[in-house]
GROMACS .gro file of C-alpha atoms in nm:
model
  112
    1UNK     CA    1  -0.397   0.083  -3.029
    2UNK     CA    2  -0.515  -0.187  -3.254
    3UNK     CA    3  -0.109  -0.238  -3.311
    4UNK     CA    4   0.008  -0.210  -3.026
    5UNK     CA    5  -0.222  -0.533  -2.962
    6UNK     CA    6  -0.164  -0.741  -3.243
    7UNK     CA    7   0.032  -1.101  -3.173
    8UNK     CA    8   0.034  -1.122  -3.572
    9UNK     CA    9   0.318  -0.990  -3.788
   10UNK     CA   10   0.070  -0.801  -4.011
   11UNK     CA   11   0.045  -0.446  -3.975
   12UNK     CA   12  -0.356  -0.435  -4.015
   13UNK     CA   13  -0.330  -0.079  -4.043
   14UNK     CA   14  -0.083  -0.100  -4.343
   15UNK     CA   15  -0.391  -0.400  -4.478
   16UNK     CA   16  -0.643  -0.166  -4.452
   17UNK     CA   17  -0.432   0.162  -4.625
   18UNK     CA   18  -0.356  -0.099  -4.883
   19UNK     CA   19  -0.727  -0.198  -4.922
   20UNK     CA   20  -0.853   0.149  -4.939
   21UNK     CA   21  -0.632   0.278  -5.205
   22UNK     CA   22  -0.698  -0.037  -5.426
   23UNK     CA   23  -1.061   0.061  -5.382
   24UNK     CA   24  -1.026   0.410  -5.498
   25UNK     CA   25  -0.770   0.261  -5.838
   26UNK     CA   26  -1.104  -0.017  -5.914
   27UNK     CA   27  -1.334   0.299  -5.912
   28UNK     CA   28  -1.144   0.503  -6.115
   29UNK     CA   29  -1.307   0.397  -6.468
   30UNK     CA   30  -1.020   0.578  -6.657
   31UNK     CA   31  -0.761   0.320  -6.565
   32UNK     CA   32  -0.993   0.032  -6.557
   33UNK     CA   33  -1.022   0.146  -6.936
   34UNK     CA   34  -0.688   0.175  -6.994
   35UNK     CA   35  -0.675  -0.232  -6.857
   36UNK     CA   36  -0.944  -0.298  -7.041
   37UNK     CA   37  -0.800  -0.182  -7.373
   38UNK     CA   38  -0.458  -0.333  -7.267
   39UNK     CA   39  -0.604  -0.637  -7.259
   40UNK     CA   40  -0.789  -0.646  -7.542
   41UNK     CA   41  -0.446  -0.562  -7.747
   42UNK     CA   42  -0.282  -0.868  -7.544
   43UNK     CA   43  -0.544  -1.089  -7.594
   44UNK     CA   44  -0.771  -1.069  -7.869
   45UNK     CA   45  -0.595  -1.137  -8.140
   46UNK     CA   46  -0.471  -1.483  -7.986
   47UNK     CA   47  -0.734  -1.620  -7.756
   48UNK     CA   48  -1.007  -1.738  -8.064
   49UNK     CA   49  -1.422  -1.638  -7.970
   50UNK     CA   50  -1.281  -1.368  -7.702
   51UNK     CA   51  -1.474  -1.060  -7.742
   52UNK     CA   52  -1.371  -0.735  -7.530
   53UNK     CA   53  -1.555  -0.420  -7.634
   54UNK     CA   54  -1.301  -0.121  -7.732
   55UNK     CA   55  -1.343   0.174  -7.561
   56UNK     CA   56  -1.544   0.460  -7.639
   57UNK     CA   57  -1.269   0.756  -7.479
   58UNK     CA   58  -1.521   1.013  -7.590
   59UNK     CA   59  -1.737   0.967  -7.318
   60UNK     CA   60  -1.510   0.780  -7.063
   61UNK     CA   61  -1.413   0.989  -6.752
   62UNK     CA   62  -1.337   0.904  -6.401
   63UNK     CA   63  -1.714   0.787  -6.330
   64UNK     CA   64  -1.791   0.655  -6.660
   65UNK     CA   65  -1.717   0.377  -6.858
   66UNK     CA   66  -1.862   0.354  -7.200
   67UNK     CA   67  -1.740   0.109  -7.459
   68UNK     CA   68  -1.878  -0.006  -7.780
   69UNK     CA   69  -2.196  -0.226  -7.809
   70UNK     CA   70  -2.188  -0.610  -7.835
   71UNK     CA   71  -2.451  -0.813  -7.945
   72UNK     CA   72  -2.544  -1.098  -7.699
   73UNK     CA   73  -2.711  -1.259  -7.404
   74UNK     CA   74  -2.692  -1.162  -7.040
   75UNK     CA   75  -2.549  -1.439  -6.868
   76UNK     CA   76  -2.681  -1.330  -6.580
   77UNK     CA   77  -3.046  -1.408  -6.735
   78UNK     CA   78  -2.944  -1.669  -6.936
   79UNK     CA   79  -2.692  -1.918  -6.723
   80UNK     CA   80  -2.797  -2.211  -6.903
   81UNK     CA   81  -2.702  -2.074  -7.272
   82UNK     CA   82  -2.310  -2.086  -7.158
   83UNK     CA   83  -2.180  -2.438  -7.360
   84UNK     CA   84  -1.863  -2.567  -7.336
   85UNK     CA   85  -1.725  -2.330  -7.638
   86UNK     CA   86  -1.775  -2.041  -7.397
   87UNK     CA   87  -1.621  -2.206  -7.067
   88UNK     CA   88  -1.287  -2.283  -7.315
   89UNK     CA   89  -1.282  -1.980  -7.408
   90UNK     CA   90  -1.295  -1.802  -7.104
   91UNK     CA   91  -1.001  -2.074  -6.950
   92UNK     CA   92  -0.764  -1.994  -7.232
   93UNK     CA   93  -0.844  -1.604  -7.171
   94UNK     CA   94  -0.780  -1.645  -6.796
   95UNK     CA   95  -0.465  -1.825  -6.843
   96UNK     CA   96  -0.321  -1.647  -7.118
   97UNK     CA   97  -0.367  -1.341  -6.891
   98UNK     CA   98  -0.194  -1.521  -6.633
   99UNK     CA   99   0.096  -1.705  -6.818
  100UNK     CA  100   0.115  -1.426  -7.140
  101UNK     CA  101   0.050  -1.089  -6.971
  102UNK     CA  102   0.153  -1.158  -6.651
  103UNK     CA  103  -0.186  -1.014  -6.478
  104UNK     CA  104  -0.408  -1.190  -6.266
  105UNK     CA  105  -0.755  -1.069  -6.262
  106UNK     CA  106  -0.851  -1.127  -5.945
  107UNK     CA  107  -1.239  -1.014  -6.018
  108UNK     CA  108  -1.405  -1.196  -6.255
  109UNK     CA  109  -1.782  -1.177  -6.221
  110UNK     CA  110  -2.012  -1.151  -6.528
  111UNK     CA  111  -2.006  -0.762  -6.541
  112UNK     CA  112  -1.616  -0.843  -6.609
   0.00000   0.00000   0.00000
C-alpha cells in the first residue's frame, strides 16, 4: 500500500528492511568487537594519545562486550576536563578512519 502511494523514488519499504538489519549488525557485540579490534590495529599505532581498549574474547558473546580496563574520567561527568590535546586527538582518529581505513563511523557518542 504504502508503495503503491509513494510519488518518491525510494522504496521506503527497502529503507526500513535496510534499517532493521543494520540494527540487528550494531547489536550484535561480536562484530562490533571484531570493529573495535580492527580499529585499534589500524589506528593505534599511528594516531599519538588514542587509546582503544583490546578486547577481552573470553567473555565477549553476542550480548556482551567486555574489554580491558582504562584508567580515566567519564566525559560524560566531566565535559569540562576535555582540552584541546583530546579534541586533536579525536580529529586525527576520525579522519584517519575516514581517509586511512576507509570507514566512517557514523556513531560517535561518548560510549564510542
Amino acid at each position: 500500500l504504502v508503495r503503491r502511494f509513494m510519488v518518491a523514488t525510494v522504496d521506503p519499504v527497502q529503507i526500513v528492511e535496510d534499517w532493521a538489519k543494520t540494527l540487528w549488525d550494531e547489536l550484535d557485540y561480536k562484530k562490533e568487537a571484531q570493529s573495535m579490534e580492527d580499529m585499534r590495529h589500524a589506528l593505534c599505532g599511528s594516531v599519538h594519545g588514542l587509546v582503544i581498549p583490546r578486547v577481552n574474547w573470553q567473555f565477549t558473546s553476542l550480548r556482551v562486550l567486555a574489554t580491558e580496563w582504562v584508567d580515566g574520567l567519564k566525559l560524560t561527568e566531566q565535559p569540562k576536563a576535555v582540552n584541546h590535546a583530546h579534541v586533536a586527538v579525536g580529529v586525527e582518529a576520525f579522519a584517519a578512519m575516514i581517509l586511512d581505513v576507509g570507514v566512517v563511523h557514523a556513531d560517535p557518542h561518548p560510549g564510542n
